[in-house]
Amino acid sequence: MARPRSEDPTGSAGPGGPGSGSADGAAAGGSGTGTAGAGGSIPAPRAGGRAEARRAAQGKGGRGGAGGDGGSAGSGHRKAGGRGKKPERKIKKIVGWTAVGALVLIAGTGGAIYLKLSGNIKTIDSDGLSKDRPPESAADANGNKPVNILLIGSDSRGAGNSDLGGGDAEGARSDTTILLHVYADHKNAIGVSIPRNTLVTIPPCKLPNGKWTKEQKGKDILFNAAFSQGDASEGNAACTQNTVEKLTGIRVDHTLVVDFSGFAAMTKAVGGVEVCLPKVIYEGDINPNLQKRGAQVLPAGRQKVEGQKALDYVRLRHGIGDGSDIGRMKRQQAFMSSMISTVKKKGLEPTTLLPLADAATKSLRVDEGLNSVDKLMSFALSLKNIDLHDLKFVTPPWRFSDANLDLVKPDVDKLWEAIKADRTLDGKDATGEQAAAAPEAPAAPAVTPEAPPTTTAPPARTSAAPIRVAVYNGTTVNGLGAKAGDALKAAQFTVTGVNQAKSTNKLTTTVEYGAGQKANAEKVAALFPGATLTSTTAAGISVVLGKDYADANGGAGTTAPGTPAAPAPLPSSVTEEARSADDDICANTSYGSGG
């Protein structure tokens, strides 16, 4: 059975857990990263850094501390140490994500550049995906669908990564994996960081030689072993995707893989990224094998980092907090937010965007649904309206199982169910109309029409042109849509259909209308006391029934057939650990005692 390898030659991480210098920083480019040379050359590795530590450790046998690695296990693979991982974060209006967002304005800069960027993109083959996958996300009443993106940070030694701190053995590992859920409204998103040493079941996966593995489960099967299946230098992204889908029950729509050299180049392309540390960091913290403090690498407080120092920051584990991966993940979340903020503040200018886009596309391996500049630009545009505060990061609830992690049930299942139901951390229903790509006139203010007399039916309409209305039941009350449809027909409206809305916990009935339909929508709203009017980009008029209409027509009733129950409120083990992408970069950057 394949088992993950540790990524640095140290022993245990002290009270925080076993040692591992994971490549979490590679996916701090969850916003995308670029290869060496883009936006400037990558500085030579600092003496006494991870590369030197790796060379010094070669030839040593035996194991380090709990979960550490000094030599290979009997199977030729090594076990990942370290503690549970934490989420990553982002910043004010994801202009399509840092790396991918840079592409949005590149199309107009010339055909040569366009072709160059297209030539950079590498594709992940889809033939390794499982045949037994979760269902696709359903569209909401307006036809909008949520999107699930799997972000994988690879610490491959290939492509110039080894001198920057890549893995200490052949192959690659996914020391950072984030499942990013973009809600159907495309105004909210949540990134769930999956700890690399989580105990999981790895489903059958395709190897580079074309053969498929058997399902792997047990107390020594860790999550980041999925990416190592087959020991290919580029990793096994399809196997990781299969494992995430089995773990969460959530279908992944797109997968992106980034690496160290790309991440380093990205930080140089944007002119550095502001970070913050509560303590001074020395060479001995970066490389504990030095057995001495060494020279200062990073000062305490706010500072700007790029290239190797940016990697040192996002990979740092020792010398701060309890030395576990938990604190490192917190710092990575702050870094991601700061990096996106940096791009936004610089403005969308060619001097910033061209090296950034070149770095981004060189660093990415993407699924077939994103393997062109056109596709990446379209994807980037779909994310531009997510505000920093509405991008949250969480780690699934976990507990230690010896040196590794178990996900805590039923808490973690409630998180997966909330995501599948398109619910935000605070329980908000995030289905609904997406913002248009181009600016529009502001939506009409909510209108609360007066209730018609309870003993008098609304006056019959005499207009020659019928007003067509679609009805959606936004509750779990069976038959509510049919009741509303009958009321509309009695008032001489034309009902085009009665359907169940995707969201089933709508509180207030809403009448949605397209361009030129406001006057007709007001006539429809008169049948639904307390309803609000909302303009949309969709044509026609729709009524989405809420709990208020259910209460006025018999109360709770029975659950409509096939209607999923509203997910349970999320436990504090999820919500209290969440971080918004606009949080202060100096806050919450360590874990445990020791700084």
XYZ file of C-alpha atoms in Angstrom:
595
model
C 0.000 0.000 0.000
C 1.304 3.409 -0.845
C 1.981 5.655 2.064
C 2.863 9.323 2.084
C 6.353 10.559 2.620
C 7.499 13.153 5.088
C 8.801 16.281 3.511
C 11.691 17.176 5.690
C 14.363 15.169 7.422
C 13.494 16.201 10.967
C 12.035 14.081 13.709
C 9.008 14.958 15.807
C 7.633 18.455 15.906
C 7.517 18.587 19.648
C 4.191 18.976 21.391
C 2.556 20.029 18.158
C 3.071 16.675 16.525
C 5.515 14.955 14.193
C 7.741 16.880 11.906
C 7.070 17.708 8.340
C 7.877 20.713 6.263
C 4.875 20.328 4.029
C 4.453 22.066 0.742
C 1.418 23.879 1.904
C 2.917 27.004 0.492
C 2.600 25.647 -2.990
C -1.099 26.039 -2.764
C -0.955 29.262 -0.950
C -1.115 29.922 -4.590
C -4.674 28.597 -4.355
C -4.760 31.704 -6.329
C -2.404 30.078 -8.768
C 1.378 30.236 -9.031
C 4.043 30.373 -11.710
C 7.329 28.708 -12.590
C 10.784 30.002 -12.036
C 11.721 32.715 -14.415
C 8.295 34.285 -14.650
C 8.398 37.728 -13.235
C 12.092 37.393 -12.384
C 14.597 34.660 -11.620
C 14.333 32.668 -8.427
C 17.097 33.422 -5.932
C 19.595 30.725 -5.114
C 18.675 28.739 -2.000
C 20.076 30.154 1.211
C 22.939 28.255 2.798
C 21.709 26.051 5.563
C 18.185 25.916 4.162
C 15.965 22.950 3.381
C 17.943 21.848 0.339
C 21.094 21.554 2.468
C 19.148 19.792 5.197
C 17.871 17.288 2.663
C 21.367 16.594 1.315
C 22.725 16.207 4.840
C 20.008 13.724 5.670
C 20.596 11.440 2.693
C 21.943 8.056 3.653
C 20.620 8.164 7.193
C 18.470 5.226 8.193
C 15.873 4.713 10.868
C 12.907 6.850 11.793
C 12.840 10.178 13.527
C 10.345 11.088 16.186
C 6.729 10.080 16.155
C 5.625 10.220 12.584
C 9.029 11.521 11.448
C 11.226 9.902 8.849
C 14.863 9.280 8.837
C 14.813 6.526 6.237
C 12.470 4.648 4.033
C 9.838 2.299 5.295
C 9.865 -1.299 4.208
C 7.642 -0.606 1.227
C 9.865 2.182 -0.012
C 7.408 4.850 1.073
C 7.364 7.002 4.104
C 4.639 8.146 6.397
C 3.589 11.760 6.655
C 3.975 13.260 10.052
C 2.637 16.536 11.311
C -0.625 17.697 12.613
C -3.914 18.587 11.194
C -3.979 21.270 8.543
C -5.930 24.381 8.438
C -7.623 26.402 5.805
C -6.379 29.083 3.508
C -7.893 32.502 2.744
C -8.361 35.293 0.221
C -9.084 38.965 -0.296
C -11.377 41.859 -1.338
C -13.363 40.750 -4.346
C -11.564 37.785 -5.781
C -10.837 39.247 -9.185
C -10.932 35.744 -10.453
C -8.405 34.514 -7.904
C -4.856 35.791 -7.859
C -3.281 33.769 -10.653
C -6.298 32.923 -12.724
C -7.734 36.390 -12.215
C -4.687 37.901 -13.854
C -5.802 36.323 -17.104
C -9.031 38.265 -17.250
C -7.485 41.362 -18.825
C -4.766 39.649 -20.844
C -6.880 38.773 -23.887
C -6.715 42.331 -25.185
C -2.940 42.608 -25.054
C -2.248 40.827 -28.299
C -2.466 37.491 -30.071
C 1.182 36.603 -29.465
C 0.778 36.890 -25.716
C -2.483 34.955 -25.866
C -0.800 32.081 -27.717
C 2.162 32.153 -25.343
C -0.090 31.838 -22.312
C -2.107 29.057 -23.933
C 1.124 27.183 -24.595
C 2.008 27.344 -20.904
C -1.070 25.448 -19.696
C -0.757 21.744 -18.905
C -3.783 19.443 -18.697
C -4.677 16.763 -16.159
C -6.096 13.705 -17.914
C -9.621 12.783 -16.866
C -9.329 9.062 -17.587
C -8.154 8.462 -14.027
C -11.378 9.711 -12.461
C -13.622 7.229 -10.697
C -16.694 5.920 -12.461
C -18.544 6.068 -9.136
C -18.830 9.793 -8.449
C -21.225 12.011 -6.474
C -23.987 13.626 -8.546
C -23.478 17.018 -10.130
C -24.777 20.039 -8.216
C -28.343 20.946 -9.101
C -29.171 24.381 -10.471
C -31.258 26.755 -8.385
C -34.534 28.335 -9.470
C -32.628 30.754 -11.706
C -30.496 28.091 -13.365
C -27.336 29.004 -11.437
C -25.072 26.265 -10.122
C -22.398 26.201 -7.425
C -18.864 25.229 -8.461
C -16.430 23.034 -6.520
C -12.714 23.501 -7.249
C -9.977 21.265 -5.854
C -6.694 23.137 -5.261
C -3.639 20.932 -4.817
C -0.195 22.130 -3.769
C 2.534 19.810 -5.038
C 6.024 19.556 -3.573
C 7.445 17.723 -6.577
C 11.238 17.775 -6.894
C 10.926 18.271 -10.643
C 10.990 21.529 -12.632
C 13.467 23.307 -10.367
C 11.607 22.628 -7.136
C 14.242 20.672 -5.208
C 16.504 23.646 -4.494
C 13.497 25.605 -3.268
C 12.526 22.984 -0.719
C 10.671 20.350 -2.724
C 10.164 16.788 -1.564
C 13.063 14.696 -0.288
C 12.240 11.703 -2.480
C 11.060 10.950 -5.983
C 7.426 11.621 -6.847
C 5.255 14.341 -5.373
C 2.872 14.903 -2.492
C -0.191 17.017 -1.915
C 0.782 18.652 1.330
C -1.861 21.294 0.716
C -5.336 20.452 -0.533
C -8.273 22.845 -0.419
C -11.791 22.191 -1.608
C -13.121 25.593 -2.667
C -16.914 25.802 -2.915
C -18.229 28.787 -4.864
C -21.905 29.205 -4.006
C -24.571 29.474 -6.697
C -24.890 33.229 -6.126
C -21.156 33.576 -6.913
C -20.928 36.150 -4.129
C -19.843 33.719 -1.395
C -17.186 31.019 -1.213
C -15.711 28.669 1.368
C -12.363 26.912 1.267
C -12.092 23.679 3.247
C -8.520 22.635 3.930
C -8.094 18.868 4.163
C -5.260 17.933 6.537
C -2.579 15.916 4.763
C -2.331 13.320 7.549
C -6.063 12.665 7.808
C -6.968 8.991 7.971
C -9.024 8.209 4.876
C -10.121 5.509 2.464
C -8.387 5.846 -0.902
C -10.622 4.448 -3.640
C -9.215 2.583 -6.667
C -6.861 4.878 -8.596
C -5.219 4.679 -12.010
C -1.422 4.441 -12.043
C 0.896 5.843 -14.753
C 1.272 2.317 -16.183
C -2.485 2.172 -16.801
C -3.279 -0.292 -14.015
C -5.743 0.484 -11.225
C -5.035 0.077 -7.525
C -7.365 -1.627 -5.094
C -9.236 0.388 -2.461
C -6.969 1.221 0.479
C -8.183 1.810 4.009
C -6.854 1.343 7.495
C -5.051 3.146 10.267
C -1.955 3.833 8.171
C -3.651 5.227 5.047
C -3.279 8.996 5.033
C -4.833 11.541 2.722
C -1.664 12.770 1.041
C -0.826 9.220 -0.015
C -3.454 9.593 -2.748
C -1.358 12.139 -4.654
C 1.666 9.843 -4.388
C 0.009 6.852 -6.062
C 2.351 5.709 -8.840
C 5.223 7.952 -7.694
C 4.977 10.125 -10.804
C 6.934 13.380 -10.663
C 3.754 15.389 -11.368
C 1.727 13.483 -8.768
C -1.642 11.792 -9.180
C -4.250 14.557 -9.146
C -7.063 12.269 -10.303
C -6.492 9.945 -7.348
C -6.627 12.891 -4.945
C -9.863 14.048 -6.566
C -11.337 10.550 -6.253
C -10.373 10.496 -2.580
C -11.896 13.919 -1.879
C -15.150 12.946 -3.559
C -15.345 9.732 -1.546
C -14.521 11.560 1.686
C -16.996 14.414 1.239
C -19.716 13.149 -1.081
C -19.202 16.395 -3.038
C -18.544 16.298 -6.774
C -15.433 18.203 -7.851
C -15.994 20.303 -10.978
C -12.417 21.508 -11.546
C -8.942 20.585 -10.301
C -5.813 22.764 -10.293
C -2.275 21.755 -9.241
C 0.489 24.258 -8.427
C 4.132 23.811 -7.356
C 6.925 25.504 -5.385
C 8.806 27.203 -8.202
C 5.597 28.644 -9.542
C 4.646 29.979 -6.139
C 8.056 31.639 -5.719
C 7.834 33.246 -9.163
C 4.332 34.526 -8.439
C 5.471 36.349 -5.316
C 8.246 38.060 -7.292
C 5.893 38.937 -10.131
C 3.672 40.955 -7.782
C 6.629 42.697 -6.128
C 6.409 40.840 -2.833
C 3.643 40.083 -0.349
C 3.123 41.606 3.099
C 3.143 39.091 5.958
C 3.389 39.216 9.743
C 5.175 37.136 12.383
C 4.926 37.255 16.180
C 8.587 36.198 16.617
C 11.967 36.471 14.893
C 12.728 33.401 12.752
C 16.274 32.047 12.454
C 18.013 29.586 10.128
C 17.757 26.937 12.815
C 13.974 27.274 12.751
C 13.924 26.777 8.970
C 16.388 23.876 9.205
C 16.409 22.240 12.668
C 19.258 19.939 11.492
C 21.655 22.865 11.845
C 21.591 22.278 15.615
C 22.124 26.005 16.163
C 20.132 29.212 15.930
C 21.993 30.581 12.906
C 21.363 33.908 11.230
C 18.064 35.758 11.258
C 15.859 34.892 8.279
C 12.621 36.740 9.005
C 12.127 39.535 11.564
C 9.116 39.818 13.841
C 6.201 41.995 12.785
C 4.984 43.157 9.387
C 7.310 42.744 6.423
C 7.298 42.093 2.679
C 8.580 38.761 1.341
C 9.094 37.207 -2.092
C 10.798 34.205 -3.668
C 12.694 32.030 -1.183
C 11.659 34.102 1.834
C 8.008 33.797 0.857
C 8.477 30.033 0.745
C 10.211 30.135 4.127
C 7.201 31.955 5.550
C 4.518 29.636 4.224
C 6.508 26.477 5.029
C 7.717 27.614 8.453
C 6.783 25.278 11.286
C 9.492 25.342 13.977
C 10.364 28.244 16.251
C 6.823 29.537 16.510
C 3.781 28.231 18.362
C 3.914 24.523 19.188
C 5.713 23.596 15.978
C 2.700 21.886 14.430
C 1.149 22.197 10.989
C -1.882 23.918 12.514
C -0.007 27.192 12.979
C 1.609 26.908 9.583
C -1.829 26.623 8.003
C -2.980 29.750 9.807
C -0.053 31.677 8.368
C -0.746 30.357 4.906
C -4.320 31.565 5.110
C -3.121 35.049 5.988
C -0.568 34.904 3.167
C -3.140 34.002 0.537
C -5.328 36.903 1.560
C -2.418 39.314 1.473
C -1.264 38.134 -1.933
C -4.647 38.701 -3.549
C -4.918 42.074 -1.837
C -1.522 42.998 -3.262
C -2.634 42.271 -6.808
C -5.837 44.228 -6.309
C -4.049 47.286 -4.906
C -1.506 47.389 -7.741
C -4.316 47.654 -10.228
C -4.934 45.692 -13.366
C -2.004 47.073 -15.372
C 0.077 45.232 -17.996
C 3.287 45.682 -15.979
C 1.668 43.696 -13.174
C -0.557 41.359 -15.147
C 1.766 40.099 -17.864
C 4.474 38.577 -15.632
C 1.774 37.405 -13.225
C -0.248 35.692 -15.944
C 2.884 34.105 -17.385
C 3.861 32.807 -13.952
C 0.332 31.606 -13.260
C -0.147 29.642 -16.446
C 3.331 28.109 -16.267
C 2.690 26.857 -12.764
C -0.740 25.326 -13.299
C -1.874 21.892 -14.285
C -5.624 21.988 -14.759
C -8.484 19.697 -15.675
C -9.834 19.570 -19.200
C -12.577 22.037 -18.306
C -10.004 24.796 -17.701
C -7.251 23.951 -20.175
C -7.299 27.113 -22.278
C -6.952 30.836 -21.692
C -10.595 31.286 -22.746
C -11.805 28.774 -20.168
C -9.625 30.226 -17.425
C -10.804 33.757 -18.193
C -14.438 32.683 -18.135
C -13.881 30.940 -14.820
C -12.062 33.977 -13.427
C -14.884 36.319 -14.407
C -17.374 34.114 -12.606
C -15.540 34.777 -9.323
C -15.010 38.524 -9.554
C -17.926 39.500 -7.294
C -16.800 37.570 -4.211
C -15.853 40.060 -1.523
C -13.000 39.230 0.831
C -15.279 39.084 3.826
C -17.513 36.556 2.071
C -14.647 34.152 1.428
C -14.244 31.887 4.458
C -11.715 29.200 5.279
C -12.223 26.272 7.606
C -10.624 22.993 8.564
C -12.987 20.055 9.056
C -13.370 19.192 12.762
C -10.520 16.860 13.721
C -8.946 15.015 16.620
C -5.633 13.242 17.048
C -5.330 9.539 16.337
C -1.817 8.879 17.574
C 0.331 11.132 15.331
C -2.379 11.461 12.676
C -5.907 12.852 12.461
C -9.447 11.526 12.445
C -12.273 13.738 11.218
C -14.908 14.118 13.926
C -18.373 12.794 13.135
C -21.131 13.909 12.976
C -19.663 17.433 12.917
C -17.772 16.924 9.667
C -20.806 15.385 7.984
C -22.815 18.513 8.837
C -20.150 20.587 7.094
C -20.327 18.479 3.924
C -24.132 18.607 3.953
C -24.169 22.393 4.382
C -21.878 22.771 1.382
C -23.978 20.435 -0.735
C -27.072 22.449 0.248
C -25.260 25.692 -0.711
C -25.435 27.050 2.848
C -22.904 29.533 4.188
C -21.310 29.131 7.597
C -23.934 31.383 9.164
C -26.738 29.329 7.638
C -27.557 31.767 4.841
C -29.060 30.301 1.703
C -26.582 31.363 -0.996
C -28.555 30.185 -3.981
C -29.936 32.924 -6.170
C -29.218 35.214 -9.049
C -25.588 35.714 -9.991
C -24.274 39.174 -10.663
C -23.982 39.997 -14.346
C -20.518 40.209 -15.905
C -21.152 43.843 -16.878
C -22.424 46.567 -14.533
C -26.175 46.855 -14.375
C -28.608 49.342 -13.007
C -29.152 48.796 -9.281
C -31.868 46.359 -8.377
C -35.273 47.785 -7.633
C -35.866 48.322 -3.922
C -37.938 45.737 -2.159
C -41.635 46.475 -2.349
C -44.113 45.246 0.197
C -47.538 45.479 -1.376
C -50.579 45.940 0.737
C -52.477 42.768 1.444
C -55.743 42.487 -0.440
C -58.911 42.216 1.626
C -59.120 38.701 2.998
C -62.750 38.354 1.907
C -62.324 39.721 -1.606
C -60.462 38.014 -4.434
C -58.041 40.183 -6.416
C -59.777 41.822 -9.364
C -59.658 39.829 -12.559
C -57.195 41.205 -15.071
C -58.488 42.513 -18.365
C -55.205 42.945 -20.223
C -55.175 41.318 -23.621
C -51.556 40.106 -23.229
C -51.278 37.279 -20.677
C -48.783 37.652 -17.842
C -46.749 34.448 -17.653
C -45.530 33.336 -14.239
C -43.349 30.408 -13.111
C -43.899 29.108 -9.564
C -41.196 27.607 -7.351
C -41.845 26.123 -3.919
C -39.027 27.334 -1.669
C -40.281 25.342 1.332
C -40.704 21.699 2.316
C -44.505 21.995 2.417
C -46.044 19.564 -0.015
C -48.576 21.033 -2.466
C -47.758 24.667 -1.735
C -46.684 25.371 -5.315
C -49.900 23.936 -6.710
C -51.943 26.092 -4.327
C -50.126 29.226 -5.487
C -50.505 28.179 -9.095
C -54.260 27.805 -8.672
C -54.480 31.270 -7.101
C -52.578 32.761 -10.019
C -54.798 31.036 -12.576
C -57.931 32.225 -10.755
C -56.620 35.781 -11.134
C -56.137 35.134 -14.877
C -52.346 34.843 -14.872
C -50.762 32.207 -17.091
C -48.771 29.694 -15.017
C -45.870 28.323 -17.077
C -44.855 25.703 -14.530
C -44.823 24.682 -10.882
C -41.526 23.272 -9.586
C -39.599 22.690 -6.389
C -36.899 25.297 -5.783
C -33.418 24.041 -5.002
C -33.411 25.876 -1.685
C -36.132 24.625 0.658
C -35.897 27.092 3.523
C -36.914 30.339 1.921
C -38.384 32.599 4.615
C -40.077 35.304 2.567
C -41.875 34.890 -0.739
C -40.104 36.672 -3.575
C -41.423 37.797 -6.940
C -38.498 37.979 -9.355
C -38.801 39.831 -12.640
C -36.709 40.551 -15.702
C -36.291 43.707 -17.765
C -39.526 45.566 -18.496
C -41.586 43.350 -16.183
C -41.739 45.413 -12.993
C -45.341 46.602 -13.460
C -46.537 43.067 -14.153
C -44.521 41.742 -11.220
C -46.275 44.177 -8.903
C -49.618 42.750 -10.057
C -48.363 39.241 -9.269
C -47.030 40.342 -5.863
C -50.510 41.600 -4.938
C -51.558 37.953 -4.629
C -48.825 37.250 -2.069
C -49.088 39.572 0.957
C -45.636 40.397 2.333
C -43.790 39.293 -0.821
C -40.752 41.257 -1.948
C -39.918 42.296 -5.486
C -36.459 41.579 -6.911
C -35.127 42.427 -10.357
C -32.990 39.781 -12.081
C -31.181 39.311 -15.368
C -33.426 36.379 -16.211
C -36.411 36.998 -18.475
C -40.000 36.754 -17.294
C -41.543 36.545 -13.829
C -41.051 33.899 -11.150
C -42.628 33.462 -7.722
C -40.438 31.707 -5.154
C -42.680 30.757 -2.245
C -41.416 31.186 1.301
C -42.358 30.116 4.799
C -44.597 33.179 5.108
C -46.866 31.850 2.375
C -46.821 28.368 3.917
C -47.817 29.769 7.327
C -50.685 31.695 5.751
C -51.894 28.551 4.016
C -52.008 25.870 6.659
C -48.634 25.912 8.343
C -45.880 23.325 8.207
C -47.636 20.635 6.190
C -45.707 17.619 4.909
C -42.374 17.448 3.167
C -42.632 17.446 -0.606
C -41.495 14.166 -2.203
C -37.837 14.219 -3.175
C -37.190 17.465 -1.297
C -33.918 17.356 0.698
C -34.190 18.410 4.307
C -32.524 21.655 5.259
C -29.074 20.924 6.715
C -28.590 21.103 10.453
C -26.880 24.225 11.832
C -23.116 23.932 11.753
C -21.437 23.096 15.072
C -19.096 25.511 16.807
C -16.193 23.175 15.971
C -16.590 24.455 12.405
C -17.769 28.043 12.776
C -15.478 29.158 15.602
C -12.352 28.176 13.668
C -13.377 29.919 10.446
C -11.384 32.828 9.118
C -12.488 35.515 6.680
C -10.116 36.558 3.942
C -10.175 40.165 5.184
C -8.880 39.315 8.664
C -5.772 41.163 9.896
C -2.647 39.384 8.594
C -1.040 39.696 12.046
C -3.941 37.954 13.770
C -4.126 34.217 14.341
C -0.777 33.329 12.789
C 0.391 30.699 15.288
C -1.048 27.756 17.179
C -0.327 26.457 20.659
C 2.276 27.656 23.129
C 5.743 28.886 22.327
C 4.862 32.083 20.494
